[in-house]
mmCIF file of C-alpha atoms in Angstrom:
data_model
loop_
_atom_site.group_PDB
_atom_site.id
_atom_site.type_symbol
_atom_site.label_atom_id
_atom_site.label_comp_id
_atom_site.label_asym_id
_atom_site.label_seq_id
_atom_site.Cartn_x
_atom_site.Cartn_y
_atom_site.Cartn_z
ATOM 1 C CA UNK T 1491 0.000 0.000 0.000
ATOM 2 C CA UNK T 1492 1.366 3.373 -1.065
ATOM 3 C CA UNK T 1493 1.382 6.681 0.777
ATOM 4 C CA UNK T 1494 1.014 9.550 -1.709
ATOM 5 C CA UNK T 1495 1.247 13.332 -1.856
ATOM 6 C CA UNK T 1496 -0.447 15.253 -4.694
ATOM 7 C CA UNK T 1497 0.843 18.744 -5.516
ATOM 8 C CA UNK T 1498 -1.002 21.249 -7.752
ATOM 9 C CA UNK T 1499 -1.663 24.967 -7.372
ATOM 10 C CA UNK T 1500 -4.981 24.734 -9.258
ATOM 11 C CA UNK T 1501 -7.598 23.619 -6.742
ATOM 12 C CA UNK T 1502 -9.922 21.787 -9.198
ATOM 13 C CA UNK T 1503 -6.987 19.816 -10.631
ATOM 14 C CA UNK T 1504 -5.750 18.956 -7.147
ATOM 15 C CA UNK T 1505 -9.180 17.786 -6.012
ATOM 16 C CA UNK T 1506 -9.590 15.609 -9.093
ATOM 17 C CA UNK T 1507 -6.157 14.068 -8.558
ATOM 18 C CA UNK T 1508 -6.897 13.399 -4.891
ATOM 19 C CA UNK T 1509 -10.193 11.764 -5.849
ATOM 20 C CA UNK T 1510 -8.644 9.494 -8.489
ATOM 21 C CA UNK T 1511 -5.739 8.471 -6.268
ATOM 22 C CA UNK T 1512 -8.034 7.879 -3.303
ATOM 23 C CA UNK T 1513 -10.142 5.513 -5.414
ATOM 24 C CA UNK T 1514 -7.122 3.344 -6.286
ATOM 25 C CA UNK T 1515 -6.910 0.304 -4.011
ATOM 26 C CA UNK T 1516 -3.091 0.439 -4.041
ATOM 27 C CA UNK T 1517 -3.066 3.896 -2.398
ATOM 28 C CA UNK T 1518 -3.307 3.677 1.396
ATOM 29 C CA UNK T 1519 -3.277 7.417 2.079
ATOM 30 C CA UNK T 1520 -3.145 10.523 -0.102
ATOM 31 C CA UNK T 1521 -2.628 14.153 0.968
ATOM 32 C CA UNK T 1522 -2.717 17.363 -1.039
ATOM 33 C CA UNK T 1523 -0.484 20.444 -1.221
ATOM 34 C CA UNK T 1524 -1.294 23.679 -3.057
ATOM 35 C CA UNK T 1525 2.277 24.605 -4.005
ATOM 36 C CA UNK T 1526 5.827 23.265 -4.002
ATOM 37 C CA UNK T 1527 6.824 25.092 -0.804
ATOM 38 C CA UNK T 1528 3.989 23.485 1.155
ATOM 39 C CA UNK T 1529 4.890 20.148 -0.396
ATOM 40 C CA UNK T 1530 8.555 20.529 0.564
ATOM 41 C CA UNK T 1531 7.607 21.115 4.211
ATOM 42 C CA UNK T 1532 5.480 17.963 4.164
ATOM 43 C CA UNK T 1533 8.223 15.942 2.453
ATOM 44 C CA UNK T 1534 10.825 17.142 4.944
ATOM 45 C CA UNK T 1535 8.597 15.829 7.720
ATOM 46 C CA UNK T 1536 8.333 12.525 5.863
ATOM 47 C CA UNK T 1537 12.098 12.265 5.447
ATOM 48 C CA UNK T 1538 12.626 12.975 9.135
ATOM 49 C CA UNK T 1539 10.094 10.264 9.933
ATOM 50 C CA UNK T 1540 12.003 7.683 7.873
ATOM 51 C CA UNK T 1541 10.658 5.222 5.274
ATOM 52 C CA UNK T 1542 8.748 3.236 7.904
ATOM 53 C CA UNK T 1543 7.664 6.181 10.040
ATOM 54 C CA UNK T 1544 4.099 7.433 10.509
ATOM 55 C CA UNK T 1545 4.669 10.484 8.264
ATOM 56 C CA UNK T 1546 6.422 8.644 5.432
ATOM 57 C CA UNK T 1547 5.573 9.371 1.761
ATOM 58 C CA UNK T 1548 6.274 6.847 -0.998
ATOM 59 C CA UNK T 1549 5.396 8.923 -4.042
ATOM 60 C CA UNK T 1550 4.700 12.541 -5.036
ATOM 61 C CA UNK T 1551 2.336 13.298 -7.928
ATOM 62 C CA UNK T 1552 3.695 16.650 -8.978
ATOM 63 C CA UNK T 1553 2.527 19.453 -11.270
ATOM 64 C CA UNK T 1554 5.245 21.412 -13.092
ATOM 65 C CA UNK T 1555 3.979 24.971 -13.610
ATOM 66 C CA UNK T 1556 3.394 26.534 -10.187
ATOM 67 C CA UNK T 1557 4.136 30.004 -8.796
ATOM 68 C CA UNK T 1558 7.457 30.363 -7.012
ATOM 69 C CA UNK T 1559 9.206 27.016 -6.732
ATOM 70 C CA UNK T 1560 8.008 24.878 -9.657
ATOM 71 C CA UNK T 1561 7.751 21.103 -9.914
ATOM 72 C CA UNK T 1562 11.096 20.620 -11.633
ATOM 73 C CA UNK T 1563 12.809 22.736 -8.961
ATOM 74 C CA UNK T 1564 11.249 20.608 -6.232
ATOM 75 C CA UNK T 1565 12.326 17.392 -7.965
ATOM 76 C CA UNK T 1566 15.905 18.681 -8.198
ATOM 77 C CA UNK T 1567 15.897 19.449 -4.478
ATOM 78 C CA UNK T 1568 14.578 15.986 -3.650
ATOM 79 C CA UNK T 1569 17.226 14.309 -5.809
ATOM 80 C CA UNK T 1570 19.820 15.485 -3.286
ATOM 81 C CA UNK T 1571 18.296 13.436 -0.461
ATOM 82 C CA UNK T 1572 19.449 9.898 0.332
ATOM 83 C CA UNK T 1573 15.968 8.324 0.223
ATOM 84 C CA UNK T 1574 13.548 10.722 -1.508
ATOM 85 C CA UNK T 1575 10.009 9.677 -2.478
ATOM 86 C CA UNK T 1576 9.368 8.629 -6.064
ATOM 87 C CA UNK T 1577 8.151 11.311 -8.455
ATOM 88 C CA UNK T 1578 5.326 11.171 -11.012
ATOM 89 C CA UNK T 1579 4.821 14.404 -12.951
ATOM 90 C CA UNK T 1580 1.225 15.327 -13.778
ATOM 91 C CA UNK T 1581 1.148 18.272 -16.164
ATOM 92 C CA UNK T 1582 -0.574 19.836 -19.149
ATOM 93 C CA UNK T 1583 2.775 20.430 -20.881
ATOM 94 C CA UNK T 1584 4.540 17.805 -23.027
ATOM 95 C CA UNK T 1585 7.707 19.872 -23.471
ATOM 96 C CA UNK T 1586 9.356 19.005 -20.144
ATOM 97 C CA UNK T 1587 9.340 15.202 -20.484
ATOM 98 C CA UNK T 1588 13.084 14.921 -21.159
ATOM 99 C CA UNK T 1589 13.955 17.052 -18.119
ATOM 100 C CA UNK T 1590 11.491 15.091 -16.001
ATOM 101 C CA UNK T 1591 12.987 11.709 -16.854
ATOM 102 C CA UNK T 1592 16.505 13.108 -16.407
ATOM 103 C CA UNK T 1593 15.378 13.777 -12.826
ATOM 104 C CA UNK T 1594 14.504 10.050 -12.502
ATOM 105 C CA UNK T 1595 10.741 10.527 -12.648
ATOM 106 C CA UNK T 1596 8.834 7.248 -12.651
ATOM 107 C CA UNK T 1597 6.230 8.535 -15.094
ATOM 108 C CA UNK T 1598 4.968 11.628 -16.902
ATOM 109 C CA UNK T 1599 1.164 11.904 -17.061
ATOM 110 C CA UNK T 1600 -0.462 14.544 -19.247
ATOM 111 C CA UNK T 1601 -3.592 16.474 -18.317
ATOM 112 C CA UNK T 1602 -6.494 16.068 -18.606
ATOM 113 C CA UNK T 1603 -5.799 13.045 -16.422
ATOM 114 C CA UNK T 1604 -7.499 9.823 -17.418
ATOM 115 C CA UNK T 1605 -8.263 7.256 -14.744
ATOM 116 C CA UNK T 1606 -6.633 4.431 -16.734
ATOM 117 C CA UNK T 1607 -3.450 6.425 -17.410
ATOM 118 C CA UNK T 1608 -3.069 7.422 -13.770
ATOM 119 C CA UNK T 1609 -3.638 3.799 -12.741
ATOM 120 C CA UNK T 1610 -0.722 2.814 -14.988
ATOM 121 C CA UNK T 1611 1.498 5.371 -13.224
ATOM 122 C CA UNK T 1612 0.451 3.958 -9.841
ATOM 123 C CA UNK T 1613 1.246 0.459 -11.108
ATOM 124 C CA UNK T 1614 4.776 1.546 -12.033
ATOM 125 C CA UNK T 1615 5.302 3.113 -8.625
ATOM 126 C CA UNK T 1616 3.927 0.032 -6.868
ATOM 127 C CA UNK T 1617 6.211 -2.207 -8.902
ATOM 128 C CA UNK T 1618 9.251 -0.169 -7.875
ATOM 129 C CA UNK T 1619 8.138 -0.273 -4.237
ATOM 130 C CA UNK T 1620 7.657 -4.035 -4.442
ATOM 131 C CA UNK T 1621 3.914 -3.763 -3.983
ATOM 132 C CA UNK T 1622 2.709 -4.772 -7.427
ATOM 133 C CA UNK T 1623 1.692 -8.281 -8.439
ATOM 134 C CA UNK T 1624 3.592 -9.937 -11.247
ATOM 135 C CA UNK T 1625 1.687 -9.635 -14.518
ATOM 136 C CA UNK T 1626 2.146 -11.154 -17.947
ATOM 137 C CA UNK T 1627 2.763 -8.614 -20.684
ATOM 138 C CA UNK T 1628 2.084 -9.486 -24.290
ATOM 139 C CA UNK T 1629 4.728 -8.952 -26.944
ATOM 140 C CA UNK T 1630 4.739 -5.376 -28.331
ATOM 141 C CA UNK T 1631 3.141 -4.773 -31.721
ATOM 142 C CA UNK T 1632 6.085 -4.616 -34.179
ATOM 143 C CA UNK T 1633 4.127 -2.440 -36.618
ATOM 144 C CA UNK T 1634 3.118 0.308 -34.176
ATOM 145 C CA UNK T 1635 4.646 2.287 -31.336
ATOM 146 C CA UNK T 1636 2.513 3.681 -28.471
ATOM 147 C CA UNK T 1637 2.893 7.420 -27.798
ATOM 148 C CA UNK T 1638 1.074 9.697 -25.395
ATOM 149 C CA UNK T 1639 -0.516 12.881 -26.687
ATOM 150 C CA UNK T 1640 -2.815 15.107 -24.647
ATOM 151 C CA UNK T 1641 -3.462 12.386 -22.089
ATOM 152 C CA UNK T 1642 -4.407 9.858 -24.796
ATOM 153 C CA UNK T 1643 -2.258 6.886 -25.827
ATOM 154 C CA UNK T 1644 -2.099 6.577 -29.583
ATOM 155 C CA UNK T 1645 -0.321 4.091 -31.827
ATOM 156 C CA UNK T 1646 1.993 5.439 -34.513
ATOM 157 C CA UNK T 1647 2.543 3.159 -37.508
ATOM 158 C CA UNK T 1648 6.253 2.474 -38.014
ATOM 159 C CA UNK T 1649 5.768 2.833 -41.775
ATOM 160 C CA UNK T 1650 4.591 6.429 -41.236
ATOM 161 C CA UNK T 1651 7.799 7.430 -39.413
ATOM 162 C CA UNK T 1652 10.119 9.372 -41.723
ATOM 163 C CA UNK T 1653 13.027 9.805 -39.312
ATOM 164 C CA UNK T 1654 13.950 9.696 -35.646
ATOM 165 C CA UNK T 1655 15.961 12.271 -33.722
ATOM 166 C CA UNK T 1656 17.979 11.447 -30.599
ATOM 167 C CA UNK T 1657 17.292 13.548 -27.500
ATOM 168 C CA UNK T 1658 19.487 12.129 -24.746
ATOM 169 C CA UNK T 1659 18.126 8.725 -23.701
ATOM 170 C CA UNK T 1660 14.887 9.512 -25.539
ATOM 171 C CA UNK T 1661 13.879 9.786 -29.171
ATOM 172 C CA UNK T 1662 11.586 12.051 -31.154
ATOM 173 C CA UNK T 1663 9.629 10.310 -33.873
ATOM 174 C CA UNK T 1664 8.851 12.413 -36.944
ATOM 175 C CA UNK T 1665 5.940 11.681 -39.254
ATOM 176 C CA UNK T 1666 4.264 13.694 -41.973
ATOM 177 C CA UNK T 1667 1.729 14.904 -39.398
ATOM 178 C CA UNK T 1668 3.990 15.892 -36.494
ATOM 179 C CA UNK T 1669 6.385 14.481 -33.922
ATOM 180 C CA UNK T 1670 6.202 12.442 -30.718
ATOM 181 C CA UNK T 1671 8.666 11.986 -27.864
ATOM 182 C CA UNK T 1672 9.214 8.420 -26.631
ATOM 183 C CA UNK T 1673 11.325 7.069 -23.798
ATOM 184 C CA UNK T 1674 13.456 4.796 -26.000
ATOM 185 C CA UNK T 1675 17.137 5.360 -26.913
ATOM 186 C CA UNK T 1676 17.923 5.847 -30.600
ATOM 187 C CA UNK T 1677 20.286 2.845 -30.505
ATOM 188 C CA UNK T 1678 17.397 0.587 -29.459
ATOM 189 C CA UNK T 1679 15.205 1.758 -32.337
ATOM 190 C CA UNK T 1680 18.119 1.391 -34.758
ATOM 191 C CA UNK T 1681 18.539 -2.264 -33.828
ATOM 192 C CA UNK T 1682 14.780 -2.947 -33.730
ATOM 193 C CA UNK T 1683 14.001 -1.309 -37.090
ATOM 194 C CA UNK T 1684 17.099 -2.150 -39.153
ATOM 195 C CA UNK T 1685 15.232 -4.887 -40.989
ATOM 196 C CA UNK T 1686 12.407 -2.427 -41.749
ATOM 197 C CA UNK T 1687 14.686 -0.139 -43.772
ATOM 198 C CA UNK T 1688 15.826 2.330 -41.118
ATOM 199 C CA UNK T 1689 19.464 3.381 -41.280
ATOM 200 C CA UNK T 1690 21.666 5.530 -39.058
ATOM 201 C CA UNK T 1691 22.965 8.564 -40.967
ATOM 202 C CA UNK T 1692 24.308 10.559 -38.020
ATOM 203 C CA UNK T 1693 24.764 10.096 -34.277
ATOM 204 C CA UNK T 1694 21.510 12.055 -33.864
ATOM 205 C CA UNK T 1695 19.421 10.718 -36.741
ATOM 206 C CA UNK T 1696 17.874 7.466 -37.863
ATOM 207 C CA UNK T 1697 16.109 7.647 -41.256
ATOM 208 C CA UNK T 1698 13.622 5.473 -43.119
ATOM 209 C CA UNK T 1699 15.075 4.708 -46.579
ATOM 210 C CA UNK T 1700 11.615 4.652 -48.146
ATOM 211 C CA UNK T 1701 11.044 8.294 -47.110
ATOM 212 C CA UNK T 1702 14.302 9.665 -48.593
ATOM 213 C CA UNK T 1703 13.429 11.623 -51.725
ATOM 214 C CA UNK T 1704 16.867 13.077 -52.527
ATOM 215 C CA UNK T 1705 20.537 12.399 -51.837
ATOM 216 C CA UNK T 1706 22.516 15.631 -52.075
ATOM 217 C CA UNK T 1707 26.289 16.046 -52.554
ATOM 218 C CA UNK T 1708 27.794 19.486 -52.039
ATOM 219 C CA UNK T 1709 31.537 20.161 -51.797
ATOM 220 C CA UNK T 1710 32.197 16.871 -50.073
ATOM 221 C CA UNK T 1711 29.256 17.042 -47.667
ATOM 222 C CA UNK T 1712 26.321 14.653 -47.947
ATOM 223 C CA UNK T 1713 22.711 15.264 -46.958
ATOM 224 C CA UNK T 1714 19.317 13.707 -47.584
ATOM 225 C CA UNK T 1715 15.903 15.223 -48.113
ATOM 226 C CA UNK T 1716 13.212 13.610 -45.979
ATOM 227 C CA UNK T 1717 9.859 15.248 -46.530
ATOM 228 C CA UNK T 1718 10.676 18.947 -46.266
ATOM 229 C CA UNK T 1719 13.695 18.467 -43.978
ATOM 230 C CA UNK T 1720 17.298 18.294 -45.109
ATOM 231 C CA UNK T 1721 19.384 16.125 -42.775
ATOM 232 C CA UNK T 1722 23.168 15.950 -42.729
ATOM 233 C CA UNK T 1723 24.877 12.592 -43.210
ATOM 234 C CA UNK T 1724 28.094 12.049 -41.280
ATOM 235 C CA UNK T 1725 31.182 10.843 -43.165
ATOM 236 C CA UNK T 1726 31.249 7.485 -41.392
ATOM 237 C CA UNK T 1727 27.693 6.721 -42.554
ATOM 238 C CA UNK T 1728 27.796 8.252 -46.065
ATOM 239 C CA UNK T 1729 29.164 5.263 -48.007
ATOM 240 C CA UNK T 1730 26.816 2.761 -46.365
ATOM 241 C CA UNK T 1731 23.847 5.021 -47.075
ATOM 242 C CA UNK T 1732 24.784 5.454 -50.749
ATOM 243 C CA UNK T 1733 25.179 1.685 -51.136
ATOM 244 C CA UNK T 1734 21.797 1.007 -49.514
ATOM 245 C CA UNK T 1735 20.042 3.573 -51.685
ATOM 246 C CA UNK T 1736 21.672 2.181 -54.848
ATOM 247 C CA UNK T 1737 20.629 -1.368 -53.989
ATOM 248 C CA UNK T 1738 17.119 -0.182 -53.204
ATOM 249 C CA UNK T 1739 16.887 1.654 -56.555
ATOM 250 C CA UNK T 1740 18.188 -1.389 -58.443
ATOM 251 C CA UNK T 1741 15.390 -3.657 -57.186
#
């Protein structure tokens, strides 16, 4: 059973979060805080109490945009403690996901919060705390990749992905309709999708051969046109790329 703290400066959002967490059978207790300063005082009391003490907190469900000390600032402060509570960010903003996971967040839930999505975040926390039952997970769909957008999980077809851009330990998938950030290293996608015609052209880019419309040579530099974007090809990858494109054209 988990002891939780929910932090949000918007009262309706906080009340909804408290309600949803309180309805989850894995949550033993849940408290609310209206800003990061109030939350920090409560967490300090929990840390003084110890992990088995009466005031202990296992997980903080934390908004990002708040007046004064924001959620990312609070997470950075907590990272300096020996045994801080786990962090789940709950926010309306997709743009801070990389920073959040760099701060060792367990999950990143987008508003408006869906009951099923929050339950998945609780499951991840419970699993880390040793409180979750073992479950059988089916093999991932090789033709689609799940992404979260506006609190909704959608499935992007691999064939629709034109190229992938590395962002630390994460990757941004580009399609003709937009982009999506996923918590998967570029090296993992390179290995997984090599047989599907994806090739590394740069330390930051993985490209689908079928979406390359032009190969450009200019004064010794090589680039490719993918959709409307021109991407540079590093010297170490240029020859392999040319060979792959020639073989593909010859079929």
